[in-house]
Amino acid sequence: MANGTAVIAGKSFYEEGTTKSKSGIASWIFSTDHKRIGLLYLISIVSFFIIGVIIAELIRLELIAPGETIVDAETYNRLFTLHGVIMIFLFIIPGIPAVFGNFFLPIQIGAKDVAFPRLNLLSWWLYMTGAVLAITSLFLPGGPADTGWTFYVPYSVRTGSNVIFALLAAFILGFSSILTGLNFVTTVHRLRIKGMSFFKMPLNIWALYATAWIQVIATPIIGITLLLIIIERTFGVGIFDPTLGGDPVLYQHLFWIYSHPAVYVMILPAMGVVSEIIATFSRRTVFGYKMVAFSSLTIAFVGYLVWAHHMFTAGLSETAAVVFSLLTFIVAIPSAIKVFNWVATMYKGSIDPRTPFKWVMVFIFLFSIGGLTGLVLGSLATDVHLHDTYFVVAHFHFVMFGGAGTIFFAAMHYWFPKMFGKMYNEKIADIGVYMFLISFLTLYFPMFLLGYNGQPRRYFDYLPQFQTLHVISTIGAWMMLITITLVVWNLIHALRKGEKAPDNPWGGVTLEWQTSSPPPLENFEEMPNVPNEPYDFSHLTGIKDGSK
Amino acid sequence: MQEKNTGNSHHIIDYSTYVFVWVMLVGLTALTVTIAGINLGDYTLVVALFIALIKASLVIAIFMHIKLEEPIFKVFIAIILATLAVIFILTFIDYTFR
Ligand code: HEM
Ligand SMILES: [Cu+2]
């Protein structure tokens, strides 16, 4: 550690910190311990997620009937913008890396902390600054932005709402993301415990590593682009606005050059967690370990080459459209490699379907639907029909919420015992998973049909013939609210009343299961053994699995 | 804990090199300004970017010590530049064929 604190035997990181103040809020918000920072992120991110959900409930309530129901058109536009900005920039992009990456990346490679603990703390402060800026715009004259989370020009240059706040917020959040990425790349290269070569790293680390590179390389592009809008708005310099001599399609290029790779910042870490959970609960080494590891890098790289599939109807040249459509199909290959390898890992494994495993099964189902409908949107002819309809809204909720969001819950249930030293009620947790699946499909499946039939996105009103599907979807939104409440309540209840968790409740073989639950300040009391293979369950051969 | 020695090998480059590089940078800036005054038509941008590229390489290699660093850093920089190049090419596929 930076200040060389000695480890006192038997104390967890909750009882021992890196700050002068031993307890109270200061021992958290100034702590450079990666585990405390992970938990700070957890609290902040989950809080914003809940705000995002509440806003979504208002959106769905407005859509329960045609015409104005609870809000006017202008307010509706602000609501979906806020919902999008919060869910994207405050929940799903930082989500898994900032919470579980921070907490477990150092532990899984046997390090005491990340390479730059202070930068790590700074990244959380930047995150909070960005979040506060975004929220402040709610209370200012002009109100929050109404442009959609994509801030497309020329509207974002002309609207009277406080876009500058939202833009600055996204800009600052970008820095937070870059710092996390830098930290992870350096940590993986420099702080692996002796004996852990790259090909002995857990697949979660590979995924976080690939993600970190995207964070470092792609995020500056959105930063500059958002600044350009601010310059255009404040000084009237013609960059994107055609009336000032600018080019609006250039904005879309720049925006998606970041924002497409950003979807991999959301999904790659989730895929890493999936590999961990499937290996642990199938008691088998991940099938095709190297292929899964490399597919993370391939996805990260090919992810840079497909951005203009968001622009097929925006006046892109036809040649470019064909090229980008083709490249889009290519990304499906490494993603499919992962899915097939996960399934192959389960084949003949001795599967123990505990709660985290169930979440992962839901993930594979929902993510496959999301991914395959992505190919429908990636084909030129079909996209012309479906672009900017509810089909797109359904598609991205399936991949982001059904994919990355589901795995956020999976990771929460997988690592909860390690992070807090408590067990949760598995029966209730399982009910949560089933309810999640049912509410999810009720909420979002009708949107595919709506979109296919021509319901455009981002409208507060619709034609009467769409009402039935909208009502079903709104009921799904209520079910989802109940589900999330139940799942979160179950975990909070476990924090206070849960039984003490053993060090290795699931029989996992990665390094985090070799330390105590919760871990000590410097993660390990004695140096962990690095296994010969990353997922070596050979010690279990012959033992019929009967734990539970 | 650490696998490799992070290396404290500073100041292998002597000061005269730094001064020389600095003079080069100033000189190239002057060149850019001069060239901006000559009408090169379509090539203006290409020439300006080319000079900027030389300047950037000097800064990265000498001032940022990358010349003396482990190969892995050179690989990183190469990957980033390659990504950037590909992004440019793909964007220009749109602009050239519109
Ligand atoms: C209870 C949960 C949720 C509900 C009911 C919900 C509902 C909706 C609806 C109806 C829209 C479309 C609004 C319109 O186009 O008029 C929307 C947009 C959006 N949602 Fe959600 N959503 C939920 C959770 C999430 C999550 C978890 C994420 C991200 C991980 C997310 C990301 C987005 C984004 C990015 C948009 C686009 C906003 C825009 O058009 O600018 N949503 N949501
Ligand atoms: Cu995309």
XYZ file of C-alpha atoms and ligand atoms in Angstrom:
690
model
C 0.000 0.000 0.000
C 0.968 3.562 -0.569
C 1.398 4.304 3.107
C 2.758 0.927 4.070
C 0.126 -0.089 6.622
C 0.887 -3.447 8.153
C -1.780 -6.103 7.919
C -3.265 -7.002 11.247
C -4.210 -10.645 11.308
C -7.898 -11.461 11.141
C -9.180 -7.994 10.319
C -11.275 -7.415 7.235
C -11.039 -4.310 5.094
C -14.142 -3.003 6.817
C -12.265 -2.836 10.098
C -9.085 -1.407 8.709
C -8.690 1.407 6.194
C -6.177 3.527 4.355
C -7.409 6.847 5.750
C -6.621 8.716 8.959
C -10.202 8.642 10.122
C -10.941 5.084 11.137
C -14.662 5.155 10.612
C -17.417 7.354 9.325
C -18.011 8.657 5.861
C -14.496 10.142 5.492
C -12.938 6.694 5.819
C -14.894 5.810 2.684
C -14.925 8.805 0.388
C -11.180 9.397 0.818
C -10.150 5.764 0.874
C -7.722 4.522 -1.755
C -8.547 0.876 -1.053
C -9.858 -0.599 -4.307
C -12.496 -2.567 -2.386
C -13.929 0.474 -0.671
C -13.895 2.363 -3.960
C -15.738 -0.540 -5.566
C -18.380 -0.316 -2.858
C -18.641 3.472 -3.219
C -19.321 2.882 -6.880
C -21.814 0.177 -6.020
C -23.888 2.489 -3.849
C -23.746 5.359 -6.335
C -24.445 3.256 -9.397
C -27.341 1.352 -7.857
C -28.866 4.634 -6.654
C -28.759 6.093 -10.141
C -30.102 2.864 -11.584
C -33.114 3.166 -9.298
C -33.656 6.793 -10.332
C -33.441 5.664 -13.961
C -36.030 2.975 -13.319
C -38.420 5.423 -11.643
C -38.170 7.749 -14.637
C -38.819 4.781 -16.926
C -41.958 3.984 -14.965
C -43.195 7.516 -15.678
C -42.419 7.050 -19.376
C -44.370 3.808 -19.446
C -47.258 5.357 -17.548
C -47.509 8.141 -20.099
C -47.665 5.506 -22.826
C -50.525 3.570 -21.257
C -52.990 5.498 -23.420
C -52.724 7.591 -26.590
C -52.628 11.364 -26.212
C -51.432 13.259 -23.187
C -51.780 11.058 -20.094
C -49.522 12.334 -17.317
C -46.963 14.599 -19.012
C -46.851 16.850 -22.078
C -44.677 16.216 -25.118
C -41.876 18.501 -23.961
C -41.621 16.855 -20.536
C -41.762 13.440 -22.142
C -38.729 14.323 -24.260
C -36.829 15.379 -21.171
C -37.827 12.202 -19.364
C -36.525 9.774 -21.953
C -33.363 11.844 -22.330
C -32.713 11.720 -18.596
C -33.583 8.036 -18.513
C -31.167 7.333 -21.367
C -28.341 9.501 -20.013
C -28.615 8.026 -16.524
C -28.869 4.429 -17.682
C -26.042 4.722 -20.207
C -23.499 7.028 -18.597
C -24.213 6.482 -14.919
C -25.299 2.855 -14.786
C -24.352 0.525 -17.565
C -21.034 1.928 -18.855
C -19.317 2.181 -15.456
C -21.429 -0.669 -13.977
C -19.449 -3.876 -13.927
C -15.873 -2.537 -14.326
C -16.216 0.175 -11.693
C -17.930 -1.995 -9.110
C -16.848 -5.594 -9.616
C -13.733 -4.799 -11.636
C -12.457 -2.511 -8.929
C -13.243 -4.961 -6.195
C -12.092 -8.183 -7.868
C -9.521 -7.385 -10.551
C -6.661 -6.969 -8.048
C -7.812 -9.944 -5.976
C -8.146 -12.274 -8.952
C -4.579 -11.565 -10.038
C -3.222 -11.722 -6.494
C -2.384 -8.012 -6.159
C -2.786 -5.800 -3.100
C -4.462 -2.994 -4.974
C -4.678 -1.441 -8.427
C -1.578 0.201 -9.869
C -2.727 3.765 -9.151
C -4.948 3.769 -6.057
C -5.212 7.558 -5.912
C -6.265 7.874 -9.540
C -8.817 5.237 -8.731
C -10.296 7.398 -5.997
C -10.185 10.393 -8.340
C -12.195 8.442 -10.881
C -14.999 7.997 -8.358
C -14.945 11.706 -7.530
C -15.141 12.552 -11.208
C -18.044 10.157 -11.552
C -19.881 11.929 -8.745
C -19.076 15.357 -10.203
C -20.498 14.322 -13.554
C -23.569 12.858 -11.902
C -24.195 15.986 -9.852
C -23.898 18.154 -12.975
C -26.434 16.021 -14.788
C -28.831 16.236 -11.852
C -28.325 20.000 -11.353
C -29.784 20.720 -14.783
C -33.111 19.434 -13.433
C -33.441 22.467 -11.208
C -32.249 25.190 -13.552
C -34.400 27.376 -15.766
C -34.550 25.765 -19.181
C -34.775 22.350 -17.572
C -32.879 19.177 -18.385
C -31.871 18.309 -21.942
C -34.538 17.070 -24.338
C -32.327 15.819 -27.159
C -32.232 12.105 -26.408
C -29.064 10.602 -24.975
C -27.426 10.846 -28.403
C -27.384 14.693 -28.469
C -27.810 14.771 -32.239
C -27.105 18.066 -33.976
C -28.530 20.365 -35.212
C -31.232 20.070 -32.536
C -28.745 19.941 -29.664
C -27.232 23.200 -30.890
C -30.598 24.961 -31.044
C -32.706 23.651 -28.164
C -33.406 25.984 -25.262
C -32.891 23.266 -22.644
C -29.707 22.902 -20.604
C -27.819 20.600 -22.965
C -24.500 22.080 -21.907
C -24.915 20.577 -18.461
C -25.652 17.143 -19.805
C -22.755 17.442 -22.265
C -20.303 18.549 -19.587
C -21.517 15.759 -17.364
C -20.900 13.168 -20.056
C -17.496 14.749 -20.730
C -16.429 14.455 -17.089
C -17.822 10.941 -16.777
C -15.627 10.093 -19.743
C -12.542 11.037 -17.760
C -13.663 8.836 -14.936
C -13.969 5.949 -17.375
C -10.531 6.621 -18.904
C -8.885 6.597 -15.474
C -10.447 3.255 -14.621
C -9.263 1.877 -17.960
C -5.693 3.148 -17.504
C -5.583 1.693 -14.042
C -6.739 -1.726 -15.180
C -4.360 -1.971 -18.145
C -1.414 -1.065 -15.936
C -2.503 -3.319 -13.090
C -2.886 -6.334 -15.355
C 0.532 -5.774 -16.888
C 2.457 -4.928 -13.748
C 0.868 -6.405 -10.662
C 0.076 -10.017 -11.479
C 1.260 -12.338 -8.735
C 4.314 -14.445 -9.500
C 3.313 -17.446 -11.575
C 0.220 -15.917 -13.112
C 1.027 -15.598 -16.785
C -1.492 -14.064 -19.171
C -2.915 -17.466 -20.009
C -3.467 -18.307 -16.382
C -5.588 -15.258 -15.789
C -9.284 -15.775 -15.153
C -11.418 -14.899 -18.180
C -12.969 -12.093 -16.188
C -9.556 -10.410 -16.208
C -9.196 -10.872 -19.948
C -12.569 -9.260 -20.465
C -11.787 -6.351 -18.143
C -8.442 -5.929 -19.848
C -9.985 -5.751 -23.310
C -12.610 -3.352 -21.976
C -9.982 -1.142 -20.412
C -8.353 -0.665 -23.799
C -11.632 0.478 -25.299
C -12.114 2.886 -22.422
C -8.678 4.365 -22.975
C -8.738 4.620 -26.757
C -12.361 5.413 -27.566
C -13.512 7.693 -24.763
C -11.371 10.731 -25.722
C -13.238 10.863 -29.039
C -16.610 11.447 -27.403
C -14.997 13.960 -25.049
C -13.765 16.108 -27.922
C -17.010 15.715 -29.839
C -19.151 16.876 -26.930
C -16.809 19.826 -26.382
C -17.252 20.744 -30.048
C -21.026 20.980 -29.536
C -20.475 23.207 -26.535
C -18.189 25.433 -28.619
C -20.730 25.513 -31.411
C -23.557 26.435 -29.031
C -21.657 29.096 -27.133
C -19.619 30.737 -29.887
C -21.651 29.940 -32.992
C -18.682 28.302 -34.738
C -19.945 26.192 -37.647
C -18.890 22.615 -37.004
C -21.968 20.436 -37.211
C -24.895 22.788 -37.828
C -25.517 23.065 -41.592
C -26.861 26.615 -41.329
C -23.452 27.618 -39.980
C -21.647 25.651 -42.668
C -21.152 22.532 -40.553
C -21.863 18.881 -41.262
C -24.421 17.060 -39.087
C -23.412 13.645 -40.416
C -19.880 14.279 -39.173
C -21.331 14.577 -35.688
C -23.004 11.214 -36.034
C -19.733 9.688 -37.189
C -17.822 11.086 -34.226
C -20.551 10.219 -31.761
C -20.798 6.589 -32.831
C -17.035 6.120 -33.222
C -17.148 6.209 -29.441
C -20.635 5.020 -28.707
C -20.492 1.796 -30.608
C -17.294 0.634 -28.870
C -19.018 1.811 -25.688
C -21.584 -0.947 -26.088
C -18.655 -3.320 -25.739
C -17.601 -1.500 -22.606
C -21.024 -2.546 -21.363
C -21.110 -6.117 -22.600
C -17.497 -7.402 -22.492
C -17.144 -7.246 -18.688
C -20.509 -8.967 -18.463
C -19.200 -11.736 -20.704
C -16.196 -12.090 -18.415
C -18.435 -12.584 -15.403
C -20.478 -15.141 -17.342
C -17.358 -17.215 -17.972
C -16.532 -17.192 -14.247
C -19.999 -18.190 -13.138
C -20.422 -20.923 -15.725
C -17.064 -22.470 -14.839
C -17.745 -22.383 -11.111
C -21.217 -23.874 -11.237
C -20.441 -26.442 -13.926
C -17.272 -27.489 -12.081
C -15.429 -27.531 -15.349
C -12.684 -25.593 -16.996
C -14.029 -23.206 -19.601
C -14.172 -24.931 -22.962
C -11.785 -23.277 -25.413
C -10.254 -20.963 -22.799
C -7.879 -19.349 -25.270
C -10.582 -18.775 -27.836
C -12.765 -17.104 -25.238
C -9.847 -14.953 -24.103
C -8.932 -13.904 -27.638
C -12.529 -13.340 -28.618
C -12.608 -10.567 -26.000
C -9.722 -8.846 -27.750
C -11.260 -9.470 -31.166
C -14.594 -8.030 -30.104
C -12.812 -5.007 -28.670
C -10.979 -4.454 -31.940
C -13.695 -5.243 -34.485
C -16.036 -3.146 -32.346
C -14.175 -0.108 -33.662
C -15.075 -0.828 -37.248
C -18.844 -0.956 -37.292
C -20.071 2.346 -35.904
C -21.851 3.638 -38.979
C -24.511 0.902 -38.746
C -26.350 3.518 -36.665
C -26.358 5.866 -39.637
C -27.722 3.821 -42.543
C -30.674 6.149 -42.974
C -28.787 9.352 -42.180
C -27.404 10.037 -45.635
C -24.378 7.759 -45.462
C -22.859 6.902 -48.866
C -24.094 3.595 -50.214
C -20.610 2.145 -50.491
C -19.956 2.949 -46.852
C -23.302 1.463 -45.852
C -22.447 -1.837 -47.517
C -18.999 -1.938 -45.917
C -20.322 -1.197 -42.446
C -23.140 -3.688 -42.783
C -20.643 -6.407 -43.691
C -18.335 -5.502 -40.818
C -21.293 -5.587 -38.440
C -21.983 -9.172 -39.374
C -18.376 -10.023 -38.607
C -18.695 -8.976 -34.927
C -21.307 -11.654 -34.513
C -18.561 -14.282 -34.932
C -16.503 -13.673 -31.773
C -19.728 -13.166 -29.797
C -21.033 -16.496 -31.032
C -17.692 -18.126 -30.167
C -18.316 -17.124 -26.592
C -21.887 -18.349 -26.450
C -20.996 -21.718 -27.987
C -18.022 -22.162 -25.669
C -20.150 -21.427 -22.629
C -22.675 -24.006 -23.695
C -19.883 -26.500 -24.403
C -18.490 -25.826 -20.925
C -21.777 -26.842 -19.369
C -21.966 -29.989 -21.455
C -21.196 -32.933 -19.157
C -20.361 -30.596 -16.323
C -21.799 -31.361 -12.915
C -24.075 -28.377 -12.902
C -25.136 -26.856 -9.629
C -27.815 -24.353 -10.629
C -27.570 -21.831 -7.809
C -28.853 -18.261 -8.074
C -25.919 -16.697 -9.980
C -26.052 -19.547 -12.491
C -29.767 -18.958 -13.036
C -29.127 -15.288 -13.734
C -26.576 -16.360 -16.327
C -29.072 -18.643 -18.036
C -31.480 -15.724 -18.274
C -28.627 -13.695 -19.710
C -27.846 -16.207 -22.439
C -31.495 -16.334 -23.468
C -32.133 -12.586 -23.487
C -28.742 -11.658 -24.896
C -29.148 -14.089 -27.785
C -32.450 -12.464 -28.726
C -30.864 -9.045 -28.396
C -27.837 -10.053 -30.454
C -29.785 -11.699 -33.247
C -32.219 -8.804 -33.609
C -29.086 -6.682 -33.867
C -28.283 -8.518 -37.076
C -31.749 -7.690 -38.366
C -30.933 -4.025 -37.757
C -27.483 -4.462 -39.267
C -28.935 -5.571 -42.602
C -29.459 -2.594 -44.865
C -32.874 -3.411 -46.258
C -34.541 -4.294 -42.962
C -32.958 -1.383 -41.136
C -34.630 1.116 -43.436
C -37.965 -0.197 -42.199
C -37.023 -0.606 -38.544
C -34.727 2.355 -37.914
C -35.932 4.659 -35.117
C -38.890 2.424 -34.253
C -39.659 0.532 -31.045
C -37.914 -2.450 -32.611
C -34.672 -0.627 -31.825
C -35.849 0.196 -28.314
C -36.618 -3.496 -27.753
C -33.290 -4.562 -29.266
C -31.105 -2.356 -27.106
C -32.984 -3.124 -23.915
C -32.463 -6.825 -24.640
C -28.725 -6.393 -25.052
C -28.085 -3.723 -22.447
C -30.580 -4.562 -19.747
C -31.150 -8.249 -20.592
C -27.420 -8.619 -21.270
C -25.209 -6.352 -19.200
C -27.903 -5.430 -16.637
C -28.761 -9.062 -15.934
C -25.110 -9.843 -15.356
C -24.828 -6.912 -12.979
C -27.387 -8.793 -10.885
C -25.619 -12.107 -11.490
C -22.302 -10.665 -10.325
C -24.028 -9.150 -7.322
C -25.326 -12.574 -6.305
C -22.096 -14.375 -7.141
C -19.733 -12.114 -5.216
C -22.085 -10.850 -2.523
C -20.801 -13.404 0.062
C -17.209 -12.400 -0.667
C -17.850 -8.667 -0.593
C -19.966 -8.555 2.525
C -19.279 -11.843 4.298
C -23.012 -12.591 4.399
C -25.296 -15.059 2.624
C -28.635 -14.034 1.172
C -31.830 -16.041 1.082
C -31.393 -18.160 -2.032
C -35.060 -19.120 -2.337
C -36.189 -15.526 -2.576
C -33.255 -14.732 -4.847
C -34.337 -17.546 -7.189
C -37.898 -16.262 -7.250
C -36.393 -12.906 -8.192
C -34.709 -14.479 -11.224
C -37.904 -16.098 -12.496
C -39.887 -12.933 -11.960
C -37.205 -10.976 -13.763
C -37.472 -13.166 -16.838
C -41.261 -12.951 -16.954
C -41.443 -9.206 -16.359
C -38.658 -8.573 -18.821
C -40.432 -10.388 -21.630
C -43.772 -8.743 -20.810
C -42.135 -5.338 -20.761
C -39.982 -5.521 -23.859
C -41.234 -8.229 -26.198
C -44.307 -6.199 -27.241
C -41.900 -3.461 -28.302
C -40.533 -5.659 -31.100
C -44.064 -6.026 -32.451
C -44.838 -2.347 -31.991
C -41.723 -1.355 -33.883
C -42.275 -3.860 -36.638
C -45.751 -2.404 -37.101
C -44.400 1.097 -37.371
C -44.503 2.697 -33.916
C -41.654 5.249 -33.934
C -39.488 5.726 -30.826
C -39.258 8.938 -28.787
C -42.947 9.912 -29.136
C -45.332 10.564 -26.244
C -48.360 9.827 -28.413
C -49.389 6.990 -30.734
C -52.136 5.691 -32.974
C -55.016 3.911 -31.203
C -54.259 0.538 -32.838
C -51.011 0.301 -30.851
C -52.649 0.586 -27.455
C -52.995 -3.105 -26.520
C -49.291 -3.750 -26.931
C -48.427 -0.568 -25.045
C -50.659 -1.559 -22.148
C -49.025 -5.001 -21.939
C -45.628 -3.352 -21.908
C -46.651 -0.934 -19.160
C -47.905 -3.803 -17.020
C -44.522 -5.435 -17.610
C -42.888 -2.246 -16.318
C -44.859 -2.528 -13.080
C -43.862 -6.171 -12.737
C -40.249 -5.168 -13.308
C -40.489 -2.569 -10.564
C -41.771 -5.186 -8.133
C -39.027 -7.617 -9.175
C -36.234 -5.085 -8.714
C -37.635 -4.092 -5.342
C -37.714 -7.716 -4.244
C -34.190 -8.487 -5.444
C -32.680 -5.372 -3.895
C -34.632 -5.800 -0.678
C -33.462 -9.414 -0.390
C -29.841 -8.321 -0.604
C -30.237 -5.421 1.812
C -31.978 -7.754 4.221
C -29.052 -10.185 3.895
C -26.627 -7.404 4.759
C -28.315 -6.926 8.091
C -29.696 -10.335 8.948
C -27.850 -12.763 6.648
C -25.917 -15.776 7.895
C -22.156 -15.549 7.906
C -20.740 -16.599 4.543
C -17.951 -19.170 4.298
C -14.782 -18.201 2.419
C -15.708 -20.272 -0.595
C -19.475 -20.800 -0.732
C -19.639 -21.943 -4.372
C -16.479 -24.025 -4.660
C -14.822 -21.505 -6.988
C -11.165 -21.898 -7.936
C -10.092 -18.359 -8.832
C -7.981 -16.493 -6.283
C -10.750 -14.468 -4.633
C -12.026 -17.719 -3.099
C -8.700 -18.333 -1.359
C -9.013 -15.335 0.915
C -11.428 -14.644 3.728
C -14.948 -13.260 3.259
C -14.720 -10.260 3.414
C -11.033 -9.974 2.448
C -8.413 -8.208 4.596
C -7.099 -4.760 3.663
C -4.327 -6.067 1.442
C -6.488 -8.882 0.097
C -4.528 -11.921 1.267
C -3.134 -12.880 4.618
C -0.776 -15.334 3.056
C 0.177 -15.463 -0.567
C -2.403 -17.473 -2.538
C -1.419 -20.509 -4.619
C -1.612 -19.885 -8.295
C -3.107 -22.994 -9.897
C -1.538 -24.496 -13.001
C -4.652 -23.889 -14.997
C -7.053 -21.010 -14.533
C -10.048 -23.288 -13.969
C -8.714 -26.447 -12.426
C -11.444 -28.476 -10.770
C -9.455 -31.720 -10.831
C -9.442 -31.881 -7.022
C -13.164 -32.550 -7.291
C -12.875 -35.658 -9.478
C -14.581 -38.511 -7.791
C -16.449 -36.355 -5.323
C -20.132 -36.520 -6.141
C -21.341 -33.020 -5.745
C -23.656 -32.793 -2.791
C -23.102 -29.344 -1.417
C -26.248 -27.393 -0.705
C 4.761 -8.765 -5.869
C 5.847 -6.972 -8.987
C 6.769 -9.147 -11.873
C 9.111 -6.827 -13.619
C 11.338 -4.023 -12.603
C 9.585 -0.818 -13.609
C 12.993 0.665 -14.322
C 14.441 3.907 -13.068
C 16.683 4.460 -16.018
C 16.334 8.202 -16.506
C 18.591 10.706 -18.192
C 20.226 8.384 -20.618
C 19.400 10.973 -23.235
C 21.677 13.952 -22.728
C 20.546 17.534 -22.651
C 22.023 18.498 -25.997
C 19.616 16.064 -27.645
C 16.698 17.698 -25.873
C 17.791 21.104 -27.042
C 18.281 19.813 -30.563
C 14.798 18.302 -30.617
C 13.351 21.516 -29.269
C 15.021 23.508 -32.020
C 13.668 21.024 -34.551
C 10.155 21.462 -33.194
C 10.371 25.223 -33.370
C 11.810 24.970 -36.865
C 9.028 22.689 -38.047
C 6.436 25.027 -36.584
C 7.980 27.871 -38.532
C 7.882 25.673 -41.624
C 4.177 24.942 -41.126
C 3.449 28.646 -40.865
C 5.479 29.433 -43.969
C 3.831 26.687 -45.998
C 0.393 27.901 -44.985
C 1.204 31.042 -46.989
C 1.989 29.127 -50.190
C -0.944 27.828 -52.211
C -0.535 24.060 -52.505
C -4.178 23.407 -53.328
C -5.386 20.015 -52.189
C -2.019 19.166 -50.709
C -2.047 21.895 -48.050
C -3.693 19.652 -45.513
C -1.569 16.626 -46.336
C 1.664 18.583 -45.949
C 0.548 20.185 -42.687
C -0.439 16.810 -41.253
C 2.819 15.266 -42.390
C 4.845 17.903 -40.558
C 2.660 17.489 -37.487
C 3.329 13.762 -37.650
C 7.087 14.294 -37.604
C 6.742 16.607 -34.626
C 4.568 14.182 -32.728
C 7.006 11.336 -33.395
C 9.878 13.392 -32.035
C 7.984 14.234 -28.873
C 6.902 10.634 -28.327
C 10.287 9.081 -29.062
C 12.549 11.528 -27.239
C 10.617 13.649 -24.751
C 8.400 10.785 -23.677
C 11.333 8.346 -23.598
C 9.482 5.784 -25.656
C 12.636 5.198 -27.702
C 14.261 3.680 -24.624
C 11.247 1.851 -23.231
C 10.318 -1.807 -23.371
C 8.921 -3.062 -26.694
C 5.446 -3.524 -25.197
C 4.934 0.258 -25.165
C 5.887 0.479 -28.803
C 3.357 -2.230 -29.560
C 0.692 -0.290 -27.666
C 1.401 2.882 -29.596
C 1.391 1.008 -32.875
C -2.002 -0.520 -32.071
C -3.470 2.835 -31.179
C -2.147 4.485 -34.326
C -3.430 1.593 -36.419
C -6.885 1.931 -34.873
C -6.868 5.636 -35.580
C -5.796 5.038 -39.171
C -8.582 2.521 -39.703
C -11.132 4.947 -38.276
C -9.950 7.619 -40.701
C -10.089 5.272 -43.667
C -13.589 4.076 -42.843
C -14.862 7.619 -42.351
C -13.419 8.616 -45.692
C -15.149 5.708 -47.393
C -18.300 7.623 -46.565
C -17.080 11.067 -47.596
C -15.399 9.987 -50.835
C -18.362 8.041 -52.184
C -21.184 10.344 -51.185
C -37.806 -0.768 -15.659
C -36.903 -0.693 -16.553
C -37.004 0.090 -17.862
C -38.106 0.536 -18.560
C -39.572 0.361 -18.205
C -37.606 1.228 -19.721
C -38.419 1.832 -20.695
C -37.968 2.570 -21.755
C -38.778 3.111 -22.813
C -40.272 2.924 -22.951
C -37.979 3.808 -23.659
C -38.365 4.487 -24.958
C -38.802 5.895 -24.821
C -39.149 6.428 -26.187
O -38.437 6.148 -27.160
O -40.166 7.159 -26.294
C -36.632 3.698 -23.142
C -35.541 4.289 -23.729
C -34.233 4.005 -23.344
N -33.815 3.146 -22.333
Fe -35.031 2.187 -21.020
N -36.234 1.198 -19.725
C -35.835 0.498 -18.603
C -34.537 0.196 -18.233
C -33.413 0.568 -18.963
C -32.067 0.134 -18.697
C -31.654 -0.803 -17.566
C -31.270 0.723 -19.625
C -29.787 0.621 -19.830
C -29.051 -0.283 -19.376
C -32.106 1.550 -20.471
C -31.645 2.340 -21.508
C -32.447 3.109 -22.336
C -31.950 3.997 -23.369
C -30.486 4.257 -23.716
C -33.063 4.570 -23.999
C -33.058 5.553 -25.171
C -33.321 6.950 -24.729
C -33.358 7.844 -25.920
O -34.158 7.573 -26.835
O -32.565 8.812 -25.954
N -33.401 1.418 -20.055
N -36.646 2.945 -21.979
Cu -23.492 -0.034 -32.771
